[in-house]
Amino acid sequence: MLLAGKIVVWLLVGAFAGTLAGRLVTLSKEGYGHWTNFAIGIVGALVGGLIFWLFSIDLGLGELKVTFEDLLSAFVGSLVCVFAWWIYEKNASKTPTAPADSKLKL
């Protein structure tokens, strides 16, 4: 059963995990930028937490309020979100657009 406290932990840890994921993927100190890293981390934390919960992944790393497992699941979720975003952007750039001079003239 998911508890509200667990979701809050995912969100807080997600901010940190998003920064790590952004830095890892872009290989720069800034990552994607503060707010984008934060958003990726929060969404990633929720995705990672749900993945770990759905597959009953329990690394047995302790019952602290913020565990290493929370950080790891948020980081994994952030990487999943970055990868999904990358695929979306890659496919969106391949979408053909009509040339400007091909507009219908009335």
PDB file of N, CA and C in Angstrom:
ATOM      1  N   MET A   1       0.844  -1.185   0.000  1.00  0.00           N
ATOM      2  CA  MET A   1       0.000   0.000   0.000  1.00  0.00           C
ATOM      3  C   MET A   1       0.886   1.244   0.000  1.00  0.00           C
ATOM      4  N   LEU A   2       0.598   2.150  -0.909  1.00  0.00           N
ATOM      5  CA  LEU A   2       1.355   3.394  -0.979  1.00  0.00           C
ATOM      6  C   LEU A   2       0.848   4.371   0.071  1.00  0.00           C
ATOM      7  N   LEU A   3       1.761   4.946   0.787  1.00  0.00           N
ATOM      8  CA  LEU A   3       1.418   5.935   1.799  1.00  0.00           C
ATOM      9  C   LEU A   3       1.762   7.326   1.294  1.00  0.00           C
ATOM     10  N   ALA A   4       1.022   8.325   1.783  1.00  0.00           N
ATOM     11  CA  ALA A   4       1.276   9.709   1.385  1.00  0.00           C
ATOM     12  C   ALA A   4       2.693  10.129   1.754  1.00  0.00           C
ATOM     13  N   GLY A   5       3.183   9.672   2.886  1.00  0.00           N
ATOM     14  CA  GLY A   5       4.541   9.997   3.314  1.00  0.00           C
ATOM     15  C   GLY A   5       5.584   9.473   2.348  1.00  0.00           C
ATOM     16  N   LYS A   6       5.332   8.291   1.804  1.00  0.00           N
ATOM     17  CA  LYS A   6       6.260   7.696   0.843  1.00  0.00           C
ATOM     18  C   LYS A   6       6.310   8.525  -0.439  1.00  0.00           C
ATOM     19  N   ILE A   7       5.170   9.020  -0.869  1.00  0.00           N
ATOM     20  CA  ILE A   7       5.119   9.849  -2.071  1.00  0.00           C
ATOM     21  C   ILE A   7       5.865  11.166  -1.847  1.00  0.00           C
ATOM     22  N   VAL A   8       5.723  11.749  -0.658  1.00  0.00           N
ATOM     23  CA  VAL A   8       6.456  12.981  -0.333  1.00  0.00           C
ATOM     24  C   VAL A   8       7.959  12.723  -0.372  1.00  0.00           C
ATOM     25  N   VAL A   9       8.391  11.586   0.148  1.00  0.00           N
ATOM     26  CA  VAL A   9       9.814  11.234   0.099  1.00  0.00           C
ATOM     27  C   VAL A   9      10.261  11.113  -1.347  1.00  0.00           C
ATOM     28  N   TRP A  10       9.447  10.469  -2.182  1.00  0.00           N
ATOM     29  CA  TRP A  10       9.803  10.337  -3.595  1.00  0.00           C
ATOM     30  C   TRP A  10       9.989  11.710  -4.229  1.00  0.00           C
ATOM     31  N   LEU A  11       9.118  12.658  -3.908  1.00  0.00           N
ATOM     32  CA  LEU A  11       9.201  13.997  -4.486  1.00  0.00           C
ATOM     33  C   LEU A  11      10.462  14.735  -4.037  1.00  0.00           C
ATOM     34  N   LEU A  12      10.768  14.663  -2.750  1.00  0.00           N
ATOM     35  CA  LEU A  12      11.953  15.341  -2.231  1.00  0.00           C
ATOM     36  C   LEU A  12      13.233  14.729  -2.771  1.00  0.00           C
ATOM     37  N   VAL A  13      13.292  13.420  -2.762  1.00  0.00           N
ATOM     38  CA  VAL A  13      14.468  12.737  -3.276  1.00  0.00           C
ATOM     39  C   VAL A  13      14.551  12.924  -4.792  1.00  0.00           C
ATOM     40  N   GLY A  14      13.399  13.047  -5.439  1.00  0.00           N
ATOM     41  CA  GLY A  14      13.367  13.233  -6.879  1.00  0.00           C
ATOM     42  C   GLY A  14      14.089  14.476  -7.341  1.00  0.00           C
ATOM     43  N   ALA A  15      13.996  15.538  -6.578  1.00  0.00           N
ATOM     44  CA  ALA A  15      14.697  16.770  -6.939  1.00  0.00           C
ATOM     45  C   ALA A  15      16.202  16.518  -7.032  1.00  0.00           C
ATOM     46  N   PHE A  16      16.721  15.770  -6.090  1.00  0.00           N
ATOM     47  CA  PHE A  16      18.145  15.433  -6.087  1.00  0.00           C
ATOM     48  C   PHE A  16      18.474  14.462  -7.223  1.00  0.00           C
ATOM     49  N   ALA A  17      17.637  13.452  -7.405  1.00  0.00           N
ATOM     50  CA  ALA A  17      17.881  12.452  -8.440  1.00  0.00           C
ATOM     51  C   ALA A  17      17.800  13.063  -9.832  1.00  0.00           C
ATOM     52  N   GLY A  18      16.906  14.019 -10.036  1.00  0.00           N
ATOM     53  CA  GLY A  18      16.809  14.688 -11.330  1.00  0.00           C
ATOM     54  C   GLY A  18      18.066  15.450 -11.675  1.00  0.00           C
ATOM     55  N   THR A  19      18.666  16.080 -10.678  1.00  0.00           N
ATOM     56  CA  THR A  19      19.926  16.780 -10.887  1.00  0.00           C
ATOM     57  C   THR A  19      21.021  15.793 -11.281  1.00  0.00           C
ATOM     58  N   LEU A  20      21.073  14.662 -10.583  1.00  0.00           N
ATOM     59  CA  LEU A  20      22.068  13.640 -10.920  1.00  0.00           C
ATOM     60  C   LEU A  20      21.850  13.103 -12.331  1.00  0.00           C
ATOM     61  N   ALA A  21      20.602  12.803 -12.671  1.00  0.00           N
ATOM     62  CA  ALA A  21      20.303  12.271 -14.006  1.00  0.00           C
ATOM     63  C   ALA A  21      20.630  13.295 -15.087  1.00  0.00           C
ATOM     64  N   GLY A  22      20.267  14.549 -14.872  1.00  0.00           N
ATOM     65  CA  GLY A  22      20.567  15.591 -15.845  1.00  0.00           C
ATOM     66  C   GLY A  22      22.063  15.758 -16.060  1.00  0.00           C
ATOM     67  N   ARG A  23      22.813  15.716 -14.989  1.00  0.00           N
ATOM     68  CA  ARG A  23      24.267  15.850 -15.105  1.00  0.00           C
ATOM     69  C   ARG A  23      24.870  14.641 -15.807  1.00  0.00           C
ATOM     70  N   LEU A  24      24.365  13.454 -15.511  1.00  0.00           N
ATOM     71  CA  LEU A  24      24.898  12.239 -16.117  1.00  0.00           C
ATOM     72  C   LEU A  24      24.621  12.206 -17.615  1.00  0.00           C
ATOM     73  N   VAL A  25      23.405  12.527 -18.002  1.00  0.00           N
ATOM     74  CA  VAL A  25      23.016  12.433 -19.406  1.00  0.00           C
ATOM     75  C   VAL A  25      23.684  13.518 -20.252  1.00  0.00           C
ATOM     76  N   THR A  26      23.767  14.741 -19.752  1.00  0.00           N
ATOM     77  CA  THR A  26      24.346  15.832 -20.535  1.00  0.00           C
ATOM     78  C   THR A  26      25.853  15.972 -20.336  1.00  0.00           C
ATOM     79  N   LEU A  27      26.391  15.302 -19.341  1.00  0.00           N
ATOM     80  CA  LEU A  27      27.818  15.392 -19.009  1.00  0.00           C
ATOM     81  C   LEU A  27      28.255  16.836 -18.757  1.00  0.00           C
ATOM     82  N   SER A  28      27.363  17.616 -18.160  1.00  0.00           N
ATOM     83  CA  SER A  28      27.696  18.987 -17.788  1.00  0.00           C
ATOM     84  C   SER A  28      27.201  19.258 -16.372  1.00  0.00           C
ATOM     85  N   LYS A  29      27.785  20.267 -15.753  1.00  0.00           N
ATOM     86  CA  LYS A  29      27.429  20.589 -14.376  1.00  0.00           C
ATOM     87  C   LYS A  29      25.989  21.070 -14.246  1.00  0.00           C
ATOM     88  N   GLU A  30      25.491  21.753 -15.267  1.00  0.00           N
ATOM     89  CA  GLU A  30      24.149  22.326 -15.214  1.00  0.00           C
ATOM     90  C   GLU A  30      23.058  21.319 -15.553  1.00  0.00           C
ATOM     91  N   GLY A  31      23.398  20.257 -16.259  1.00  0.00           N
ATOM     92  CA  GLY A  31      22.378  19.307 -16.698  1.00  0.00           C
ATOM     93  C   GLY A  31      21.458  19.987 -17.695  1.00  0.00           C
ATOM     94  N   TYR A  32      20.156  19.870 -17.486  1.00  0.00           N
ATOM     95  CA  TYR A  32      19.172  20.512 -18.355  1.00  0.00           C
ATOM     96  C   TYR A  32      18.742  21.878 -17.829  1.00  0.00           C
ATOM     97  N   GLY A  33      19.274  22.293 -16.715  1.00  0.00           N
ATOM     98  CA  GLY A  33      18.856  23.541 -16.069  1.00  0.00           C
ATOM     99  C   GLY A  33      18.149  23.192 -14.766  1.00  0.00           C
ATOM    100  N   HIS A  34      18.153  24.114 -13.830  1.00  0.00           N
ATOM    101  CA  HIS A  34      17.639  23.829 -12.491  1.00  0.00           C
ATOM    102  C   HIS A  34      16.189  23.367 -12.489  1.00  0.00           C
ATOM    103  N   TRP A  35      15.312  24.091 -13.144  1.00  0.00           N
ATOM    104  CA  TRP A  35      13.891  23.755 -13.087  1.00  0.00           C
ATOM    105  C   TRP A  35      13.574  22.499 -13.869  1.00  0.00           C
ATOM    106  N   THR A  36      14.237  22.309 -15.006  1.00  0.00           N
ATOM    107  CA  THR A  36      14.005  21.102 -15.792  1.00  0.00           C
ATOM    108  C   THR A  36      14.533  19.884 -15.054  1.00  0.00           C
ATOM    109  N   ASN A  37      15.715  19.994 -14.446  1.00  0.00           N
ATOM    110  CA  ASN A  37      16.244  18.896 -13.630  1.00  0.00           C
ATOM    111  C   ASN A  37      15.274  18.553 -12.502  1.00  0.00           C
ATOM    112  N   PHE A  38      14.748  19.591 -11.865  1.00  0.00           N
ATOM    113  CA  PHE A  38      13.804  19.396 -10.764  1.00  0.00           C
ATOM    114  C   PHE A  38      12.549  18.668 -11.248  1.00  0.00           C
ATOM    115  N   ALA A  39      12.005  19.108 -12.385  1.00  0.00           N
ATOM    116  CA  ALA A  39      10.799  18.471 -12.925  1.00  0.00           C
ATOM    117  C   ALA A  39      11.068  17.034 -13.337  1.00  0.00           C
ATOM    118  N   ILE A  40      12.203  16.802 -13.998  1.00  0.00           N
ATOM    119  CA  ILE A  40      12.567  15.438 -14.385  1.00  0.00           C
ATOM    120  C   ILE A  40      12.700  14.570 -13.148  1.00  0.00           C
ATOM    121  N   GLY A  41      13.301  15.117 -12.111  1.00  0.00           N
ATOM    122  CA  GLY A  41      13.495  14.355 -10.879  1.00  0.00           C
ATOM    123  C   GLY A  41      12.190  14.001 -10.193  1.00  0.00           C
ATOM    124  N   ILE A  42      11.267  14.941 -10.136  1.00  0.00           N
ATOM    125  CA  ILE A  42       9.985  14.668  -9.482  1.00  0.00           C
ATOM    126  C   ILE A  42       9.198  13.619 -10.257  1.00  0.00           C
ATOM    127  N   VAL A  43       9.095  13.799 -11.564  1.00  0.00           N
ATOM    128  CA  VAL A  43       8.386  12.806 -12.373  1.00  0.00           C
ATOM    129  C   VAL A  43       9.119  11.474 -12.308  1.00  0.00           C
ATOM    130  N   GLY A  44      10.438  11.534 -12.392  1.00  0.00           N
ATOM    131  CA  GLY A  44      11.248  10.316 -12.313  1.00  0.00           C
ATOM    132  C   GLY A  44      11.111   9.601 -10.985  1.00  0.00           C
ATOM    133  N   ALA A  45      11.017  10.358  -9.914  1.00  0.00           N
ATOM    134  CA  ALA A  45      10.845   9.748  -8.592  1.00  0.00           C
ATOM    135  C   ALA A  45       9.521   9.011  -8.510  1.00  0.00           C
ATOM    136  N   LEU A  46       8.486   9.618  -9.045  1.00  0.00           N
ATOM    137  CA  LEU A  46       7.182   8.953  -9.045  1.00  0.00           C
ATOM    138  C   LEU A  46       7.201   7.714  -9.936  1.00  0.00           C
ATOM    139  N   VAL A  47       7.800   7.839 -11.119  1.00  0.00           N
ATOM    140  CA  VAL A  47       7.895   6.692 -12.034  1.00  0.00           C
ATOM    141  C   VAL A  47       8.739   5.586 -11.411  1.00  0.00           C
ATOM    142  N   GLY A  48       9.910   5.950 -10.906  1.00  0.00           N
ATOM    143  CA  GLY A  48      10.788   4.955 -10.292  1.00  0.00           C
ATOM    144  C   GLY A  48      10.166   4.306  -9.068  1.00  0.00           C
ATOM    145  N   GLY A  49       9.519   5.109  -8.235  1.00  0.00           N
ATOM    146  CA  GLY A  49       8.853   4.557  -7.056  1.00  0.00           C
ATOM    147  C   GLY A  49       7.755   3.592  -7.433  1.00  0.00           C
ATOM    148  N   LEU A  50       6.985   3.934  -8.467  1.00  0.00           N
ATOM    149  CA  LEU A  50       5.929   3.030  -8.927  1.00  0.00           C
ATOM    150  C   LEU A  50       6.508   1.760  -9.537  1.00  0.00           C
ATOM    151  N   ILE A  51       7.606   1.887 -10.296  1.00  0.00           N
ATOM    152  CA  ILE A  51       8.256   0.707 -10.863  1.00  0.00           C
ATOM    153  C   ILE A  51       8.715  -0.228  -9.753  1.00  0.00           C
ATOM    154  N   PHE A  52       9.400   0.326  -8.755  1.00  0.00           N
ATOM    155  CA  PHE A  52       9.885  -0.497  -7.649  1.00  0.00           C
ATOM    156  C   PHE A  52       8.715  -1.112  -6.881  1.00  0.00           C
ATOM    157  N   TRP A  53       7.631  -0.357  -6.716  1.00  0.00           N
ATOM    158  CA  TRP A  53       6.465  -0.845  -5.988  1.00  0.00           C
ATOM    159  C   TRP A  53       5.743  -1.935  -6.785  1.00  0.00           C
ATOM    160  N   LEU A  54       5.553  -1.707  -8.095  1.00  0.00           N
ATOM    161  CA  LEU A  54       4.843  -2.682  -8.931  1.00  0.00           C
ATOM    162  C   LEU A  54       5.586  -4.006  -9.022  1.00  0.00           C
ATOM    163  N   PHE A  55       6.895  -3.956  -9.107  1.00  0.00           N
ATOM    164  CA  PHE A  55       7.689  -5.173  -9.224  1.00  0.00           C
ATOM    165  C   PHE A  55       8.179  -5.682  -7.871  1.00  0.00           C
ATOM    166  N   SER A  56       7.672  -5.093  -6.807  1.00  0.00           N
ATOM    167  CA  SER A  56       8.021  -5.499  -5.432  1.00  0.00           C
ATOM    168  C   SER A  56       9.530  -5.558  -5.227  1.00  0.00           C
ATOM    169  N   ILE A  57      10.225  -4.549  -5.713  1.00  0.00           N
ATOM    170  CA  ILE A  57      11.673  -4.477  -5.539  1.00  0.00           C
ATOM    171  C   ILE A  57      11.956  -3.886  -4.170  1.00  0.00           C
ATOM    172  N   ASP A  58      12.519  -4.682  -3.308  1.00  0.00           N
ATOM    173  CA  ASP A  58      12.899  -4.233  -1.971  1.00  0.00           C
ATOM    174  C   ASP A  58      14.341  -4.644  -1.756  1.00  0.00           C
ATOM    175  N   LEU A  59      15.221  -3.677  -1.777  1.00  0.00           N
ATOM    176  CA  LEU A  59      16.641  -3.958  -1.657  1.00  0.00           C
ATOM    177  C   LEU A  59      17.068  -4.207  -0.219  1.00  0.00           C
ATOM    178  N   GLY A  60      16.150  -4.071   0.723  1.00  0.00           N
ATOM    179  CA  GLY A  60      16.465  -4.317   2.122  1.00  0.00           C
ATOM    180  C   GLY A  60      17.534  -3.385   2.651  1.00  0.00           C
ATOM    181  N   LEU A  61      17.467  -2.123   2.265  1.00  0.00           N
ATOM    182  CA  LEU A  61      18.507  -1.172   2.646  1.00  0.00           C
ATOM    183  C   LEU A  61      18.177  -0.375   3.900  1.00  0.00           C
ATOM    184  N   GLY A  62      17.139  -0.752   4.589  1.00  0.00           N
ATOM    185  CA  GLY A  62      16.834  -0.086   5.847  1.00  0.00           C
ATOM    186  C   GLY A  62      15.503   0.623   5.818  1.00  0.00           C
ATOM    187  N   GLU A  63      15.060   1.015   6.987  1.00  0.00           N
ATOM    188  CA  GLU A  63      13.767   1.672   7.144  1.00  0.00           C
ATOM    189  C   GLU A  63      13.920   3.116   7.591  1.00  0.00           C
ATOM    190  N   LEU A  64      14.911   3.794   7.098  1.00  0.00           N
ATOM    191  CA  LEU A  64      15.051   5.216   7.372  1.00  0.00           C
ATOM    192  C   LEU A  64      13.948   5.968   6.648  1.00  0.00           C
ATOM    193  N   LYS A  65      13.733   7.198   7.025  1.00  0.00           N
ATOM    194  CA  LYS A  65      12.712   8.003   6.358  1.00  0.00           C
ATOM    195  C   LYS A  65      13.057   8.212   4.890  1.00  0.00           C
ATOM    196  N   VAL A  66      14.314   8.488   4.596  1.00  0.00           N
ATOM    197  CA  VAL A  66      14.778   8.573   3.217  1.00  0.00           C
ATOM    198  C   VAL A  66      15.855   7.512   3.069  1.00  0.00           C
ATOM    199  N   THR A  67      15.549   6.475   2.341  1.00  0.00           N
ATOM    200  CA  THR A  67      16.487   5.364   2.207  1.00  0.00           C
ATOM    201  C   THR A  67      17.254   5.484   0.902  1.00  0.00           C
ATOM    202  N   PHE A  68      18.304   4.722   0.823  1.00  0.00           N
ATOM    203  CA  PHE A  68      19.067   4.647  -0.413  1.00  0.00           C
ATOM    204  C   PHE A  68      18.199   4.078  -1.525  1.00  0.00           C
ATOM    205  N   GLU A  69      17.290   3.209  -1.163  1.00  0.00           N
ATOM    206  CA  GLU A  69      16.359   2.636  -2.133  1.00  0.00           C
ATOM    207  C   GLU A  69      15.481   3.726  -2.756  1.00  0.00           C
ATOM    208  N   ASP A  70      15.047   4.694  -1.940  1.00  0.00           N
ATOM    209  CA  ASP A  70      14.263   5.820  -2.462  1.00  0.00           C
ATOM    210  C   ASP A  70      15.082   6.622  -3.468  1.00  0.00           C
ATOM    211  N   LEU A  71      16.330   6.886  -3.128  1.00  0.00           N
ATOM    212  CA  LEU A  71      17.206   7.631  -4.028  1.00  0.00           C
ATOM    213  C   LEU A  71      17.444   6.855  -5.316  1.00  0.00           C
ATOM    214  N   LEU A  72      17.692   5.570  -5.197  1.00  0.00           N
ATOM    215  CA  LEU A  72      17.943   4.739  -6.362  1.00  0.00           C
ATOM    216  C   LEU A  72      16.715   4.644  -7.265  1.00  0.00           C
ATOM    217  N   SER A  73      15.553   4.466  -6.682  1.00  0.00           N
ATOM    218  CA  SER A  73      14.342   4.380  -7.505  1.00  0.00           C
ATOM    219  C   SER A  73      14.047   5.711  -8.190  1.00  0.00           C
ATOM    220  N   ALA A  74      14.295   6.822  -7.504  1.00  0.00           N
ATOM    221  CA  ALA A  74      14.091   8.140  -8.114  1.00  0.00           C
ATOM    222  C   ALA A  74      15.071   8.364  -9.258  1.00  0.00           C
ATOM    223  N   PHE A  75      16.303   7.937  -9.075  1.00  0.00           N
ATOM    224  CA  PHE A  75      17.313   8.086 -10.110  1.00  0.00           C
ATOM    225  C   PHE A  75      16.968   7.242 -11.335  1.00  0.00           C
ATOM    226  N   VAL A  76      16.560   5.994 -11.109  1.00  0.00           N
ATOM    227  CA  VAL A  76      16.158   5.108 -12.215  1.00  0.00           C
ATOM    228  C   VAL A  76      14.960   5.706 -12.943  1.00  0.00           C
ATOM    229  N   GLY A  77      13.988   6.176 -12.199  1.00  0.00           N
ATOM    230  CA  GLY A  77      12.821   6.796 -12.811  1.00  0.00           C
ATOM    231  C   GLY A  77      13.178   8.038 -13.606  1.00  0.00           C
ATOM    232  N   SER A  78      14.119   8.835 -13.107  1.00  0.00           N
ATOM    233  CA  SER A  78      14.562  10.027 -13.826  1.00  0.00           C
ATOM    234  C   SER A  78      15.225   9.656 -15.138  1.00  0.00           C
ATOM    235  N   LEU A  79      16.035   8.615 -15.118  1.00  0.00           N
ATOM    236  CA  LEU A  79      16.668   8.162 -16.353  1.00  0.00           C
ATOM    237  C   LEU A  79      15.631   7.644 -17.339  1.00  0.00           C
ATOM    238  N   VAL A  80      14.611   6.937 -16.856  1.00  0.00           N
ATOM    239  CA  VAL A  80      13.529   6.471 -17.727  1.00  0.00           C
ATOM    240  C   VAL A  80      12.825   7.672 -18.365  1.00  0.00           C
ATOM    241  N   CYS A  81      12.553   8.710 -17.585  1.00  0.00           N
ATOM    242  CA  CYS A  81      11.891   9.911 -18.111  1.00  0.00           C
ATOM    243  C   CYS A  81      12.765  10.630 -19.134  1.00  0.00           C
ATOM    244  N   VAL A  82      14.054  10.749 -18.863  1.00  0.00           N
ATOM    245  CA  VAL A  82      14.966  11.401 -19.804  1.00  0.00           C
ATOM    246  C   VAL A  82      15.019  10.608 -21.102  1.00  0.00           C
ATOM    247  N   PHE A  83      15.070   9.287 -21.008  1.00  0.00           N
ATOM    248  CA  PHE A  83      15.100   8.435 -22.190  1.00  0.00           C
ATOM    249  C   PHE A  83      13.804   8.571 -22.990  1.00  0.00           C
ATOM    250  N   ALA A  84      12.661   8.571 -22.308  1.00  0.00           N
ATOM    251  CA  ALA A  84      11.372   8.733 -22.987  1.00  0.00           C
ATOM    252  C   ALA A  84      11.293  10.101 -23.662  1.00  0.00           C
ATOM    253  N   TRP A  85      11.778  11.132 -22.999  1.00  0.00           N
ATOM    254  CA  TRP A  85      11.791  12.481 -23.556  1.00  0.00           C
ATOM    255  C   TRP A  85      12.674  12.514 -24.799  1.00  0.00           C
ATOM    256  N   TRP A  86      13.838  11.856 -24.733  1.00  0.00           N
ATOM    257  CA  TRP A  86      14.765  11.814 -25.850  1.00  0.00           C
ATOM    258  C   TRP A  86      14.106  11.132 -27.055  1.00  0.00           C
ATOM    259  N   ILE A  87      13.416  10.025 -26.831  1.00  0.00           N
ATOM    260  CA  ILE A  87      12.729   9.318 -27.916  1.00  0.00           C
ATOM    261  C   ILE A  87      11.634  10.199 -28.502  1.00  0.00           C
ATOM    262  N   TYR A  88      10.867  10.865 -27.645  1.00  0.00           N
ATOM    263  CA  TYR A  88       9.813  11.759 -28.117  1.00  0.00           C
ATOM    264  C   TYR A  88      10.387  12.876 -28.990  1.00  0.00           C
ATOM    265  N   GLU A  89      11.438  13.517 -28.533  1.00  0.00           N
ATOM    266  CA  GLU A  89      12.065  14.600 -29.285  1.00  0.00           C
ATOM    267  C   GLU A  89      12.636  14.098 -30.610  1.00  0.00           C
ATOM    268  N   LYS A  90      13.221  12.921 -30.596  1.00  0.00           N
ATOM    269  CA  LYS A  90      13.797  12.340 -31.802  1.00  0.00           C
ATOM    270  C   LYS A  90      12.706  12.068 -32.831  1.00  0.00           C
ATOM    271  N   ASN A  91      11.580  11.516 -32.394  1.00  0.00           N
ATOM    272  CA  ASN A  91      10.475  11.228 -33.298  1.00  0.00           C
ATOM    273  C   ASN A  91       9.777  12.508 -33.753  1.00  0.00           C
ATOM    274  N   ALA A  92       9.688  13.494 -32.897  1.00  0.00           N
ATOM    275  CA  ALA A  92       9.040  14.754 -33.260  1.00  0.00           C
ATOM    276  C   ALA A  92       9.847  15.498 -34.322  1.00  0.00           C
ATOM    277  N   SER A  93      11.156  15.370 -34.286  1.00  0.00           N
ATOM    278  CA  SER A  93      11.985  16.062 -35.272  1.00  0.00           C
ATOM    279  C   SER A  93      11.912  15.389 -36.639  1.00  0.00           C
ATOM    280  N   LYS A  94      11.478  14.138 -36.709  1.00  0.00           N
ATOM    281  CA  LYS A  94      11.350  13.427 -37.979  1.00  0.00           C
ATOM    282  C   LYS A  94      10.010  13.677 -38.657  1.00  0.00           C
ATOM    283  N   THR A  95       9.072  14.306 -37.958  1.00  0.00           N
ATOM    284  CA  THR A  95       7.756  14.554 -38.519  1.00  0.00           C
ATOM    285  C   THR A  95       7.881  15.562 -39.660  1.00  0.00           C
ATOM    286  N   PRO A  96       7.442  15.173 -40.868  1.00  0.00           N
ATOM    287  CA  PRO A  96       7.569  16.098 -41.989  1.00  0.00           C
ATOM    288  C   PRO A  96       6.618  17.272 -41.853  1.00  0.00           C
ATOM    289  N   THR A  97       7.086  18.420 -42.273  1.00  0.00           N
ATOM    290  CA  THR A  97       6.255  19.622 -42.258  1.00  0.00           C
ATOM    291  C   THR A  97       6.118  20.118 -43.687  1.00  0.00           C
ATOM    292  N   ALA A  98       5.005  20.739 -43.962  1.00  0.00           N
ATOM    293  CA  ALA A  98       4.752  21.264 -45.287  1.00  0.00           C
ATOM    294  C   ALA A  98       5.598  22.509 -45.512  1.00  0.00           C
ATOM    295  N   PRO A  99       6.126  22.680 -46.712  1.00  0.00           N
ATOM    296  CA  PRO A  99       6.899  23.906 -47.010  1.00  0.00           C
ATOM    297  C   PRO A  99       5.997  25.135 -46.909  1.00  0.00           C
ATOM    298  N   ALA A 100       6.582  26.270 -46.629  1.00  0.00           N
ATOM    299  CA  ALA A 100       5.821  27.503 -46.424  1.00  0.00           C
ATOM    300  C   ALA A 100       5.066  27.928 -47.673  1.00  0.00           C
ATOM    301  N   ASP A 101       5.612  27.649 -48.865  1.00  0.00           N
ATOM    302  CA  ASP A 101       4.962  28.094 -50.087  1.00  0.00           C
ATOM    303  C   ASP A 101       3.857  27.159 -50.558  1.00  0.00           C
ATOM    304  N   SER A 102       3.615  26.069 -49.837  1.00  0.00           N
ATOM    305  CA  SER A 102       2.591  25.120 -50.238  1.00  0.00           C
ATOM    306  C   SER A 102       1.250  25.380 -49.560  1.00  0.00           C
ATOM    307  N   LYS A 103       1.096  26.538 -48.945  1.00  0.00           N
ATOM    308  CA  LYS A 103      -0.181  26.868 -48.286  1.00  0.00           C
ATOM    309  C   LYS A 103      -1.253  27.075 -49.336  1.00  0.00           C
ATOM    310  N   LEU A 104      -2.446  26.749 -48.954  1.00  0.00           N
ATOM    311  CA  LEU A 104      -3.587  26.903 -49.843  1.00  0.00           C
ATOM    312  C   LEU A 104      -3.836  28.385 -50.105  1.00  0.00           C
ATOM    313  N   LYS A 105      -3.960  28.731 -51.346  1.00  0.00           N
ATOM    314  CA  LYS A 105      -4.240  30.134 -51.708  1.00  0.00           C
ATOM    315  C   LYS A 105      -5.673  30.209 -52.190  1.00  0.00           C
ATOM    316  N   LEU A 106      -6.408  31.146 -51.655  1.00  0.00           N
ATOM    317  CA  LEU A 106      -7.805  31.320 -52.058  1.00  0.00           C
ATOM    318  C   LEU A 106      -7.986  32.513 -52.937  1.00  0.00           C
TER     319      LEU A 106
END
